[in-house]
PDB file of N, CA and C in Angstrom:
ATOM      1  N   PRO A  30       0.822  -1.198   0.000  1.00 61.00           N
ATOM      2  CA  PRO A  30       0.000   0.000   0.000  1.00 61.00           C
ATOM      3  C   PRO A  30       0.864   1.261   0.000  1.00 61.00           C
ATOM      4  N   PHE A  31       0.257   2.337  -0.424  1.00 69.00           N
ATOM      5  CA  PHE A  31       0.941   3.627  -0.482  1.00 69.00           C
ATOM      6  C   PHE A  31       1.128   4.194   0.921  1.00 69.00           C
ATOM      7  N   THR A  32       2.312   4.691   1.204  1.00 73.00           N
ATOM      8  CA  THR A  32       2.595   5.316   2.486  1.00 73.00           C
ATOM      9  C   THR A  32       2.314   6.806   2.373  1.00 73.00           C
ATOM     10  N   ARG A  33       1.453   7.298   3.218  1.00 75.00           N
ATOM     11  CA  ARG A  33       1.135   8.730   3.218  1.00 75.00           C
ATOM     12  C   ARG A  33       2.261   9.495   3.893  1.00 75.00           C
ATOM     13  N   PHE A  34       2.515  10.684   3.406  1.00 79.00           N
ATOM     14  CA  PHE A  34       3.526  11.528   4.025  1.00 79.00           C
ATOM     15  C   PHE A  34       3.125  12.978   3.867  1.00 79.00           C
ATOM     16  N   THR A  35       3.747  13.838   4.664  1.00 81.00           N
ATOM     17  CA  THR A  35       3.401  15.246   4.697  1.00 81.00           C
ATOM     18  C   THR A  35       4.540  16.075   4.133  1.00 81.00           C
ATOM     19  N   VAL A  36       4.204  16.994   3.248  1.00 83.00           N
ATOM     20  CA  VAL A  36       5.191  17.948   2.736  1.00 83.00           C
ATOM     21  C   VAL A  36       4.583  19.339   2.840  1.00 83.00           C
ATOM     22  N   PRO A  37       5.416  20.355   3.064  1.00 81.00           N
ATOM     23  CA  PRO A  37       4.887  21.723   3.082  1.00 81.00           C
ATOM     24  C   PRO A  37       4.465  22.148   1.675  1.00 81.00           C
ATOM     25  N   ALA A  38       3.667  23.185   1.606  1.00 80.00           N
ATOM     26  CA  ALA A  38       3.146  23.663   0.324  1.00 80.00           C
ATOM     27  C   ALA A  38       4.272  23.987  -0.657  1.00 80.00           C
ATOM     28  N   TYR A  39       5.341  24.592  -0.161  1.00 78.00           N
ATOM     29  CA  TYR A  39       6.447  24.951  -1.047  1.00 78.00           C
ATOM     30  C   TYR A  39       7.049  23.709  -1.696  1.00 78.00           C
ATOM     31  N   GLU A  40       7.203  22.639  -0.926  1.00 85.00           N
ATOM     32  CA  GLU A  40       7.763  21.393  -1.463  1.00 85.00           C
ATOM     33  C   GLU A  40       6.807  20.740  -2.452  1.00 85.00           C
ATOM     34  N   LEU A  41       5.510  20.784  -2.171  1.00 86.00           N
ATOM     35  CA  LEU A  41       4.539  20.241  -3.125  1.00 86.00           C
ATOM     36  C   LEU A  41       4.638  20.980  -4.450  1.00 86.00           C
ATOM     37  N   ARG A  42       4.773  22.280  -4.390  1.00 84.00           N
ATOM     38  CA  ARG A  42       4.895  23.069  -5.621  1.00 84.00           C
ATOM     39  C   ARG A  42       6.171  22.698  -6.378  1.00 84.00           C
ATOM     40  N   ARG A  43       7.264  22.429  -5.647  1.00 85.00           N
ATOM     41  CA  ARG A  43       8.519  22.023  -6.285  1.00 85.00           C
ATOM     42  C   ARG A  43       8.360  20.652  -6.954  1.00 85.00           C
ATOM     43  N   LEU A  44       7.695  19.723  -6.270  1.00 88.00           N
ATOM     44  CA  LEU A  44       7.467  18.399  -6.838  1.00 88.00           C
ATOM     45  C   LEU A  44       6.593  18.480  -8.089  1.00 88.00           C
ATOM     46  N   LEU A  45       5.551  19.302  -8.043  1.00 88.00           N
ATOM     47  CA  LEU A  45       4.683  19.461  -9.209  1.00 88.00           C
ATOM     48  C   LEU A  45       5.435  20.085 -10.376  1.00 88.00           C
ATOM     49  N   ARG A  46       6.294  21.066 -10.097  1.00 87.00           N
ATOM     50  CA  ARG A  46       7.090  21.689 -11.151  1.00 87.00           C
ATOM     51  C   ARG A  46       7.978  20.642 -11.825  1.00 87.00           C
ATOM     52  N   GLY A  47       8.579  19.762 -11.027  1.00 88.00           N
ATOM     53  CA  GLY A  47       9.421  18.699 -11.586  1.00 88.00           C
ATOM     54  C   GLY A  47       8.623  17.721 -12.431  1.00 88.00           C
ATOM     55  N   ALA A  48       7.438  17.346 -11.953  1.00 89.00           N
ATOM     56  CA  ALA A  48       6.587  16.424 -12.708  1.00 89.00           C
ATOM     57  C   ALA A  48       6.123  17.061 -14.016  1.00 89.00           C
ATOM     58  N   ARG A  49       5.750  18.327 -13.959  1.00 88.00           N
ATOM     59  CA  ARG A  49       5.312  19.018 -15.173  1.00 88.00           C
ATOM     60  C   ARG A  49       6.450  19.139 -16.179  1.00 88.00           C
ATOM     61  N   GLY A  50       7.667  19.305 -15.683  1.00 89.00           N
ATOM     62  CA  GLY A  50       8.835  19.424 -16.564  1.00 89.00           C
ATOM     63  C   GLY A  50       9.138  18.150 -17.331  1.00 89.00           C
ATOM     64  N   GLN A  51       8.651  17.010 -16.847  1.00 92.00           N
ATOM     65  CA  GLN A  51       8.870  15.739 -17.537  1.00 92.00           C
ATOM     66  C   GLN A  51       7.999  15.602 -18.786  1.00 92.00           C
ATOM     67  N   GLY A  52       6.897  16.340 -18.826  1.00 91.00           N
ATOM     68  CA  GLY A  52       6.018  16.297 -20.000  1.00 91.00           C
ATOM     69  C   GLY A  52       5.247  14.999 -20.144  1.00 91.00           C
ATOM     70  N   VAL A  53       5.011  14.298 -19.038  1.00 93.00           N
ATOM     71  CA  VAL A  53       4.235  13.057 -19.075  1.00 93.00           C
ATOM     72  C   VAL A  53       2.998  13.218 -18.199  1.00 93.00           C
ATOM     73  N   PRO A  54       1.933  12.498 -18.520  1.00 95.00           N
ATOM     74  CA  PRO A  54       0.716  12.611 -17.702  1.00 95.00           C
ATOM     75  C   PRO A  54       0.958  12.129 -16.274  1.00 95.00           C
ATOM     76  N   PHE A  55       0.287  12.764 -15.332  1.00 93.00           N
ATOM     77  CA  PHE A  55       0.341  12.306 -13.948  1.00 93.00           C
ATOM     78  C   PHE A  55      -0.926  12.705 -13.219  1.00 93.00           C
ATOM     79  N   GLU A  56      -1.116  12.053 -12.080  1.00 92.00           N
ATOM     80  CA  GLU A  56      -2.275  12.323 -11.227  1.00 92.00           C
ATOM     81  C   GLU A  56      -1.797  12.285  -9.780  1.00 92.00           C
ATOM     82  N   ILE A  57      -2.313  13.199  -8.985  1.00 89.00           N
ATOM     83  CA  ILE A  57      -1.996  13.241  -7.565  1.00 89.00           C
ATOM     84  C   ILE A  57      -3.245  13.619  -6.795  1.00 89.00           C
ATOM     85  N   VAL A  58      -3.423  12.987  -5.655  1.00 88.00           N
ATOM     86  CA  VAL A  58      -4.497  13.348  -4.735  1.00 88.00           C
ATOM     87  C   VAL A  58      -3.823  13.748  -3.436  1.00 88.00           C
ATOM     88  N   TYR A  59      -4.141  14.927  -2.944  1.00 87.00           N
ATOM     89  CA  TYR A  59      -3.549  15.377  -1.690  1.00 87.00           C
ATOM     90  C   TYR A  59      -4.596  16.043  -0.819  1.00 87.00           C
ATOM     91  N   THR A  60      -4.317  16.057   0.464  1.00 86.00           N
ATOM     92  CA  THR A  60      -5.174  16.751   1.424  1.00 86.00           C
ATOM     93  C   THR A  60      -4.428  17.968   1.918  1.00 86.00           C
ATOM     94  N   GLN A  61      -5.036  19.108   1.746  1.00 85.00           N
ATOM     95  CA  GLN A  61      -4.450  20.354   2.236  1.00 85.00           C
ATOM     96  C   GLN A  61      -4.911  20.506   3.683  1.00 85.00           C
ATOM     97  N   LEU A  62      -4.026  20.121   4.619  1.00 81.00           N
ATOM     98  CA  LEU A  62      -4.386  20.102   6.035  1.00 81.00           C
ATOM     99  C   LEU A  62      -4.710  21.494   6.548  1.00 81.00           C
ATOM    100  N   GLU A  63      -5.620  21.536   7.505  1.00 77.00           N
ATOM    101  CA  GLU A  63      -5.995  22.805   8.126  1.00 77.00           C
ATOM    102  C   GLU A  63      -4.929  23.180   9.149  1.00 77.00           C
ATOM    103  N   GLY A  64      -4.562  24.431   9.174  1.00 70.00           N
ATOM    104  CA  GLY A  64      -3.527  24.879  10.098  1.00 70.00           C
ATOM    105  C   GLY A  64      -2.146  24.721   9.480  1.00 70.00           C
ATOM    106  N   VAL A  65      -1.143  25.167  10.200  1.00 67.00           N
ATOM    107  CA  VAL A  65       0.212  25.127   9.652  1.00 67.00           C
ATOM    108  C   VAL A  65       1.190  24.344  10.513  1.00 67.00           C
ATOM    109  N   ARG A  66       0.845  24.029  11.700  1.00 71.00           N
ATOM    110  CA  ARG A  66       1.753  23.322  12.593  1.00 71.00           C
ATOM    111  C   ARG A  66       1.012  22.171  13.255  1.00 71.00           C
ATOM    112  N   GLY A  67       1.755  21.106  13.550  1.00 70.00           N
ATOM    113  CA  GLY A  67       1.166  19.988  14.267  1.00 70.00           C
ATOM    114  C   GLY A  67       2.142  18.843  14.386  1.00 70.00           C
ATOM    115  N   ASP A  68       1.790  17.886  15.230  1.00 74.00           N
ATOM    116  CA  ASP A  68       2.634  16.709  15.406  1.00 74.00           C
ATOM    117  C   ASP A  68       2.131  15.579  14.507  1.00 74.00           C
ATOM    118  N   GLU A  69       2.707  14.400  14.673  1.00 75.00           N
ATOM    119  CA  GLU A  69       2.345  13.270  13.813  1.00 75.00           C
ATOM    120  C   GLU A  69       0.888  12.851  14.011  1.00 75.00           C
ATOM    121  N   ALA A  70       0.384  12.923  15.243  1.00 77.00           N
ATOM    122  CA  ALA A  70      -1.023  12.584  15.488  1.00 77.00           C
ATOM    123  C   ALA A  70      -1.944  13.545  14.741  1.00 77.00           C
ATOM    124  N   TRP A  71      -1.605  14.819  14.726  1.00 74.00           N
ATOM    125  CA  TRP A  71      -2.393  15.812  13.995  1.00 74.00           C
ATOM    126  C   TRP A  71      -2.401  15.489  12.503  1.00 74.00           C
ATOM    127  N   ARG A  72      -1.245  15.093  11.975  1.00 74.00           N
ATOM    128  CA  ARG A  72      -1.165  14.777  10.549  1.00 74.00           C
ATOM    129  C   ARG A  72      -2.025  13.567  10.190  1.00 74.00           C
ATOM    130  N   ARG A  73      -2.058  12.576  11.073  1.00 73.00           N
ATOM    131  CA  ARG A  73      -2.851  11.369  10.806  1.00 73.00           C
ATOM    132  C   ARG A  73      -4.344  11.653  10.885  1.00 73.00           C
ATOM    133  N   ARG A  74      -4.748  12.486  11.822  1.00 73.00           N
ATOM    134  CA  ARG A  74      -6.170  12.773  12.020  1.00 73.00           C
ATOM    135  C   ARG A  74      -6.637  14.020  11.291  1.00 73.00           C
ATOM    136  N   GLY A  75      -5.695  14.839  10.853  1.00 71.00           N
ATOM    137  CA  GLY A  75      -6.033  16.132  10.277  1.00 71.00           C
ATOM    138  C   GLY A  75      -6.920  16.029   9.049  1.00 71.00           C
ATOM    139  N   GLY A  76      -7.841  16.929   8.972  1.00 76.00           N
ATOM    140  CA  GLY A  76      -8.719  16.984   7.818  1.00 76.00           C
ATOM    141  C   GLY A  76      -8.427  18.234   7.010  1.00 76.00           C
ATOM    142  N   GLY A  77      -9.083  18.356   5.905  1.00 81.00           N
ATOM    143  CA  GLY A  77      -8.907  19.523   5.067  1.00 81.00           C
ATOM    144  C   GLY A  77      -9.452  19.278   3.678  1.00 81.00           C
ATOM    145  N   ARG A  78      -9.070  20.131   2.779  1.00 84.00           N
ATOM    146  CA  ARG A  78      -9.513  20.014   1.385  1.00 84.00           C
ATOM    147  C   ARG A  78      -8.783  18.862   0.709  1.00 84.00           C
ATOM    148  N   VAL A  79      -9.547  17.941   0.123  1.00 87.00           N
ATOM    149  CA  VAL A  79      -8.957  16.835  -0.630  1.00 87.00           C
ATOM    150  C   VAL A  79      -9.006  17.224  -2.098  1.00 87.00           C
ATOM    151  N   VAL A  80      -7.827  17.336  -2.699  1.00 89.00           N
ATOM    152  CA  VAL A  80      -7.715  17.829  -4.066  1.00 89.00           C
ATOM    153  C   VAL A  80      -7.179  16.722  -4.967  1.00 89.00           C
ATOM    154  N   LYS A  81      -7.836  16.538  -6.104  1.00 90.00           N
ATOM    155  CA  LYS A  81      -7.373  15.586  -7.123  1.00 90.00           C
ATOM    156  C   LYS A  81      -6.920  16.398  -8.327  1.00 90.00           C
ATOM    157  N   LEU A  82      -5.656  16.236  -8.675  1.00 91.00           N
ATOM    158  CA  LEU A  82      -5.070  16.964  -9.798  1.00 91.00           C
ATOM    159  C   LEU A  82      -4.670  15.958 -10.869  1.00 91.00           C
ATOM    160  N   VAL A  83      -5.168  16.162 -12.093  1.00 92.00           N
ATOM    161  CA  VAL A  83      -4.830  15.300 -13.222  1.00 92.00           C
ATOM    162  C   VAL A  83      -4.266  16.193 -14.318  1.00 92.00           C
ATOM    163  N   GLU A  84      -3.059  15.873 -14.780  1.00 92.00           N
ATOM    164  CA  GLU A  84      -2.435  16.633 -15.859  1.00 92.00           C
ATOM    165  C   GLU A  84      -2.067  15.679 -16.988  1.00 92.00           C
ATOM    166  N   ASP A  85      -2.254  16.138 -18.222  1.00 93.00           N
ATOM    167  CA  ASP A  85      -2.032  15.256 -19.369  1.00 93.00           C
ATOM    168  C   ASP A  85      -0.621  15.330 -19.963  1.00 93.00           C
ATOM    169  N   GLY A  86       0.243  16.137 -19.385  1.00 91.00           N
ATOM    170  CA  GLY A  86       1.618  16.225 -19.864  1.00 91.00           C
ATOM    171  C   GLY A  86       1.850  17.277 -20.925  1.00 91.00           C
ATOM    172  N   ILE A  87       0.772  17.878 -21.441  1.00 91.00           N
ATOM    173  CA  ILE A  87       0.929  18.920 -22.459  1.00 91.00           C
ATOM    174  C   ILE A  87       0.292  20.235 -22.022  1.00 91.00           C
ATOM    175  N   GLY A  88       0.017  20.339 -20.724  1.00 87.00           N
ATOM    176  CA  GLY A  88      -0.469  21.606 -20.188  1.00 87.00           C
ATOM    177  C   GLY A  88      -1.926  21.655 -19.806  1.00 87.00           C
ATOM    178  N   ASN A  89      -2.691  20.620 -20.114  1.00 91.00           N
ATOM    179  CA  ASN A  89      -4.103  20.609 -19.726  1.00 91.00           C
ATOM    180  C   ASN A  89      -4.222  20.082 -18.298  1.00 91.00           C
ATOM    181  N   ILE A  90      -4.947  20.820 -17.473  1.00 90.00           N
ATOM    182  CA  ILE A  90      -5.060  20.506 -16.056  1.00 90.00           C
ATOM    183  C   ILE A  90      -6.522  20.327 -15.685  1.00 90.00           C
ATOM    184  N   GLU A  91      -6.802  19.251 -14.953  1.00 91.00           N
ATOM    185  CA  GLU A  91      -8.129  19.035 -14.383  1.00 91.00           C
ATOM    186  C   GLU A  91      -7.936  18.968 -12.869  1.00 91.00           C
ATOM    187  N   CYS A  92      -8.527  19.889 -12.159  1.00 91.00           N
ATOM    188  CA  CYS A  92      -8.355  19.971 -10.713  1.00 91.00           C
ATOM    189  C   CYS A  92      -9.730  19.987 -10.061  1.00 91.00           C
ATOM    190  N   THR A  93      -9.952  19.048  -9.135  1.00 90.00           N
ATOM    191  CA  THR A  93     -11.243  18.898  -8.490  1.00 90.00           C
ATOM    192  C   THR A  93     -11.060  18.779  -6.989  1.00 90.00           C
ATOM    193  N   VAL A  94     -11.901  19.454  -6.230  1.00 90.00           N
ATOM    194  CA  VAL A  94     -11.941  19.287  -4.778  1.00 90.00           C
ATOM    195  C   VAL A  94     -12.979  18.212  -4.501  1.00 90.00           C
ATOM    196  N   LEU A  95     -12.524  17.113  -3.896  1.00 87.00           N
ATOM    197  CA  LEU A  95     -13.396  15.974  -3.625  1.00 87.00           C
ATOM    198  C   LEU A  95     -14.104  16.136  -2.290  1.00 87.00           C
ATOM    199  N   ASP A  96     -15.148  15.365  -2.113  1.00 81.00           N
ATOM    200  CA  ASP A  96     -15.869  15.327  -0.842  1.00 81.00           C
ATOM    201  C   ASP A  96     -14.980  14.598   0.166  1.00 81.00           C
ATOM    202  N   ALA A  97     -14.443  15.334   1.120  1.00 75.00           N
ATOM    203  CA  ALA A  97     -13.490  14.771   2.086  1.00 75.00           C
ATOM    204  C   ALA A  97     -14.101  13.626   2.885  1.00 75.00           C
ATOM    205  N   ALA A  98     -15.360  13.712   3.232  1.00 74.00           N
ATOM    206  CA  ALA A  98     -16.008  12.647   4.012  1.00 74.00           C
ATOM    207  C   ALA A  98     -16.070  11.356   3.200  1.00 74.00           C
ATOM    208  N   ALA A  99     -16.344  11.453   1.909  1.00 66.00           N
ATOM    209  CA  ALA A  99     -16.405  10.261   1.058  1.00 66.00           C
ATOM    210  C   ALA A  99     -15.032   9.631   0.899  1.00 66.00           C
ATOM    211  N   VAL A 100     -14.000  10.453   0.793  1.00 66.00           N
ATOM    212  CA  VAL A 100     -12.636   9.931   0.673  1.00 66.00           C
ATOM    213  C   VAL A 100     -12.250   9.222   1.963  1.00 66.00           C
ATOM    214  N   THR A 101     -12.565   9.805   3.094  1.00 60.00           N
ATOM    215  CA  THR A 101     -12.249   9.204   4.386  1.00 60.00           C
ATOM    216  C   THR A 101     -13.014   7.900   4.580  1.00 60.00           C
ATOM    217  N   ALA A 102     -14.276   7.868   4.210  1.00 53.00           N
ATOM    218  CA  ALA A 102     -15.100   6.680   4.401  1.00 53.00           C
ATOM    219  C   ALA A 102     -14.635   5.518   3.531  1.00 53.00           C
ATOM    220  N   THR A 103     -14.226   5.794   2.301  1.00 53.00           N
ATOM    221  CA  THR A 103     -13.820   4.727   1.393  1.00 53.00           C
ATOM    222  C   THR A 103     -12.341   4.409   1.505  1.00 53.00           C
ATOM    223  N   GLY A 104     -11.565   5.352   2.032  1.00 54.00           N
ATOM    224  CA  GLY A 104     -10.126   5.144   2.157  1.00 54.00           C
ATOM    225  C   GLY A 104      -9.355   5.439   0.900  1.00 54.00           C
ATOM    226  N   THR A 105     -10.052   5.800  -0.160  1.00 56.00           N
ATOM    227  CA  THR A 105      -9.367   6.094  -1.420  1.00 56.00           C
ATOM    228  C   THR A 105     -10.150   7.116  -2.225  1.00 56.00           C
ATOM    229  N   ALA A 106      -9.442   7.956  -2.919  1.00 57.00           N
ATOM    230  CA  ALA A 106     -10.104   8.973  -3.740  1.00 57.00           C
ATOM    231  C   ALA A 106     -10.794   8.342  -4.934  1.00 57.00           C
ATOM    232  N   ALA A 107     -10.255   7.236  -5.443  1.00 54.00           N
ATOM    233  CA  ALA A 107     -10.836   6.597  -6.623  1.00 54.00           C
ATOM    234  C   ALA A 107     -12.244   6.068  -6.330  1.00 54.00           C
ATOM    235  N   ALA A 108     -12.467   5.576  -5.106  1.00 49.00           N
ATOM    236  CA  ALA A 108     -13.763   5.006  -4.761  1.00 49.00           C
ATOM    237  C   ALA A 108     -14.735   6.037  -4.206  1.00 49.00           C
ATOM    238  N   ALA A 109     -14.249   7.228  -3.938  1.00 52.00           N
ATOM    239  CA  ALA A 109     -15.098   8.253  -3.332  1.00 52.00           C
ATOM    240  C   ALA A 109     -16.109   8.778  -4.334  1.00 52.00           C
ATOM    241  N   THR A 110     -17.332   8.859  -3.893  1.00 55.00           N
ATOM    242  CA  THR A 110     -18.376   9.462  -4.709  1.00 55.00           C
ATOM    243  C   THR A 110     -19.007  10.560  -3.882  1.00 55.00           C
ATOM    244  N   GLY A 111     -19.721  11.406  -4.518  1.00 59.00           N
ATOM    245  CA  GLY A 111     -20.379  12.482  -3.782  1.00 59.00           C
ATOM    246  C   GLY A 111     -20.048  13.810  -4.419  1.00 59.00           C
ATOM    247  N   ALA A 112     -20.390  14.844  -3.702  1.00 64.00           N
ATOM    248  CA  ALA A 112     -20.220  16.196  -4.223  1.00 64.00           C
ATOM    249  C   ALA A 112     -18.752  16.516  -4.444  1.00 64.00           C
ATOM    250  N   SER A 113     -18.498  17.234  -5.491  1.00 79.00           N
ATOM    251  CA  SER A 113     -17.158  17.741  -5.760  1.00 79.00           C
ATOM    252  C   SER A 113     -17.306  19.105  -6.406  1.00 79.00           C
ATOM    253  N   GLU A 114     -16.230  19.849  -6.412  1.00 86.00           N
ATOM    254  CA  GLU A 114     -16.275  21.187  -6.996  1.00 86.00           C
ATOM    255  C   GLU A 114     -14.955  21.464  -7.684  1.00 86.00           C
ATOM    256  N   ALA A 115     -14.940  22.472  -8.527  1.00 86.00           N
ATOM    257  CA  ALA A 115     -13.708  22.870  -9.204  1.00 86.00           C
ATOM    258  C   ALA A 115     -12.757  23.500  -8.198  1.00 86.00           C
ATOM    259  N   CYS A 116     -11.479  23.347  -8.461  1.00 87.00           N
ATOM    260  CA  CYS A 116     -10.465  23.954  -7.597  1.00 87.00           C
ATOM    261  C   CYS A 116     -10.529  25.474  -7.680  1.00 87.00           C
ATOM    262  N   ASP A 117      -9.997  26.093  -6.665  1.00 84.00           N
ATOM    263  CA  ASP A 117      -9.926  27.547  -6.576  1.00 84.00           C
ATOM    264  C   ASP A 117      -8.460  27.942  -6.580  1.00 84.00           C
ATOM    265  N   ALA A 118      -8.022  28.667  -7.589  1.00 79.00           N
ATOM    266  CA  ALA A 118      -6.609  29.014  -7.737  1.00 79.00           C
ATOM    267  C   ALA A 118      -6.071  29.844  -6.577  1.00 79.00           C
ATOM    268  N   SER A 119      -6.947  30.489  -5.822  1.00 73.00           N
ATOM    269  CA  SER A 119      -6.468  31.285  -4.695  1.00 73.00           C
ATOM    270  C   SER A 119      -6.246  30.434  -3.449  1.00 73.00           C
ATOM    271  N   VAL A 120      -6.769  29.212  -3.442  1.00 78.00           N
ATOM    272  CA  VAL A 120      -6.700  28.361  -2.265  1.00 78.00           C
ATOM    273  C   VAL A 120      -5.875  27.099  -2.503  1.00 78.00           C
ATOM    274  N   ASP A 121      -6.010  26.482  -3.653  1.00 79.00           N
ATOM    275  CA  ASP A 121      -5.418  25.177  -3.905  1.00 79.00           C
ATOM    276  C   ASP A 121      -3.982  25.293  -4.398  1.00 79.00           C
ATOM    277  N   VAL A 122      -3.074  24.743  -3.608  1.00 77.00           N
ATOM    278  CA  VAL A 122      -1.634  24.860  -3.830  1.00 77.00           C
ATOM    279  C   VAL A 122      -1.221  24.425  -5.233  1.00 77.00           C
ATOM    280  N   ALA A 123      -1.846  23.389  -5.762  1.00 76.00           N
ATOM    281  CA  ALA A 123      -1.459  22.853  -7.065  1.00 76.00           C
ATOM    282  C   ALA A 123      -1.626  23.866  -8.194  1.00 76.00           C
ATOM    283  N   LEU A 124      -2.479  24.868  -8.006  1.00 79.00           N
ATOM    284  CA  LEU A 124      -2.729  25.846  -9.061  1.00 79.00           C
ATOM    285  C   LEU A 124      -1.978  27.152  -8.853  1.00 79.00           C
ATOM    286  N   TRP A 125      -1.229  27.256  -7.762  1.00 76.00           N
ATOM    287  CA  TRP A 125      -0.472  28.477  -7.526  1.00 76.00           C
ATOM    288  C   TRP A 125       0.635  28.601  -8.561  1.00 76.00           C
ATOM    289  N   GLY A 126       1.034  29.823  -8.836  1.00 68.00           N
ATOM    290  CA  GLY A 126       2.115  30.061  -9.788  1.00 68.00           C
ATOM    291  C   GLY A 126       3.454  29.590  -9.244  1.00 68.00           C
ATOM    292  N   GLU A 127       4.472  29.803 -10.051  1.00 66.00           N
ATOM    293  CA  GLU A 127       5.821  29.425  -9.638  1.00 66.00           C
ATOM    294  C   GLU A 127       6.206  30.151  -8.356  1.00 66.00           C
ATOM    295  N   PRO A 128       6.902  29.479  -7.450  1.00 62.00           N
ATOM    296  CA  PRO A 128       7.343  30.161  -6.230  1.00 62.00           C
ATOM    297  C   PRO A 128       8.364  31.245  -6.546  1.00 62.00           C
ATOM    298  N   ASP A 129       8.340  32.293  -5.785  1.00 64.00           N
ATOM    299  CA  ASP A 129       9.260  33.411  -5.965  1.00 64.00           C
ATOM    300  C   ASP A 129      10.447  33.219  -5.029  1.00 64.00           C
ATOM    301  N   ALA A 130      11.591  32.862  -5.576  1.00 62.00           N
ATOM    302  CA  ALA A 130      12.781  32.589  -4.764  1.00 62.00           C
ATOM    303  C   ALA A 130      13.244  33.824  -4.005  1.00 62.00           C
ATOM    304  N   ARG A 131      12.813  35.003  -4.417  1.00 64.00           N
ATOM    305  CA  ARG A 131      13.226  36.233  -3.750  1.00 64.00           C
ATOM    306  C   ARG A 131      12.389  36.552  -2.522  1.00 64.00           C
ATOM    307  N   SER A 132      11.300  35.815  -2.344  1.00 64.00           N
ATOM    308  CA  SER A 132      10.399  36.112  -1.238  1.00 64.00           C
ATOM    309  C   SER A 132      11.050  35.792   0.110  1.00 64.00           C
ATOM    310  N   LEU A 133      10.938  36.696   1.041  1.00 59.00           N
ATOM    311  CA  LEU A 133      11.477  36.501   2.380  1.00 59.00           C
ATOM    312  C   LEU A 133      10.854  35.275   3.045  1.00 59.00           C
ATOM    313  N   LEU A 134       9.584  35.002   2.780  1.00 60.00           N
ATOM    314  CA  LEU A 134       8.923  33.856   3.384  1.00 60.00           C
ATOM    315  C   LEU A 134       9.624  32.550   3.012  1.00 60.00           C
ATOM    316  N   ASN A 135      10.091  32.433   1.756  1.00 57.00           N
ATOM    317  CA  ASN A 135      10.796  31.215   1.342  1.00 57.00           C
ATOM    318  C   ASN A 135      12.089  31.051   2.129  1.00 57.00           C
ATOM    319  N   TRP A 136      12.817  32.103   2.310  1.00 54.00           N
ATOM    320  CA  TRP A 136      14.096  32.024   3.021  1.00 54.00           C
ATOM    321  C   TRP A 136      13.883  31.710   4.496  1.00 54.00           C
ATOM    322  N   LEU A 137      12.741  32.069   5.029  1.00 57.00           N
ATOM    323  CA  LEU A 137      12.437  31.752   6.422  1.00 57.00           C
ATOM    324  C   LEU A 137      11.858  30.347   6.594  1.00 57.00           C
ATOM    325  N   GLY A 138      11.630  29.663   5.478  1.00 54.00           N
ATOM    326  CA  GLY A 138      11.131  28.287   5.537  1.00 54.00           C
ATOM    327  C   GLY A 138       9.641  28.143   5.544  1.00 54.00           C
ATOM    328  N   TYR A 139       8.895  29.207   5.291  1.00 55.00           N
ATOM    329  CA  TYR A 139       7.447  29.120   5.322  1.00 55.00           C
ATOM    330  C   TYR A 139       6.815  28.855   3.958  1.00 55.00           C
ATOM    331  N   GLY A 140       7.576  28.956   2.882  1.00 51.00           N
ATOM    332  CA  GLY A 140       7.016  28.762   1.559  1.00 51.00           C
ATOM    333  C   GLY A 140       6.013  29.838   1.207  1.00 51.00           C
ATOM    334  N   GLN A 141       5.287  29.621   0.129  1.00 49.00           N
ATOM    335  CA  GLN A 141       4.282  30.599  -0.292  1.00 49.00           C
ATOM    336  C   GLN A 141       2.961  29.923  -0.446  1.00 49.00           C
TER     337      GLN A 141
END
């Protein structure tokens, strides 16, 4: 089975940039946890926006916010059914622009 792990938003954006640079289709489902700090128990129990991002490798992006309760109940995004909505570029990390290396927040380790 897949091992879940936590990465900060800045690292997720770096990973997505690398995947997009390969020019091959990919899909990722992630949960944008509520809050910014927590221990391992918080990460395991933490809830938030469940986002499914599908890219075709040539620039077309399909981004959907899934019903978090359905994902939790089924244990997988593929089996989850229920309400979903389009992603919001102001909220969903996967749609944010390239990180600005000049930003003070990046140098302090907070990402953007």
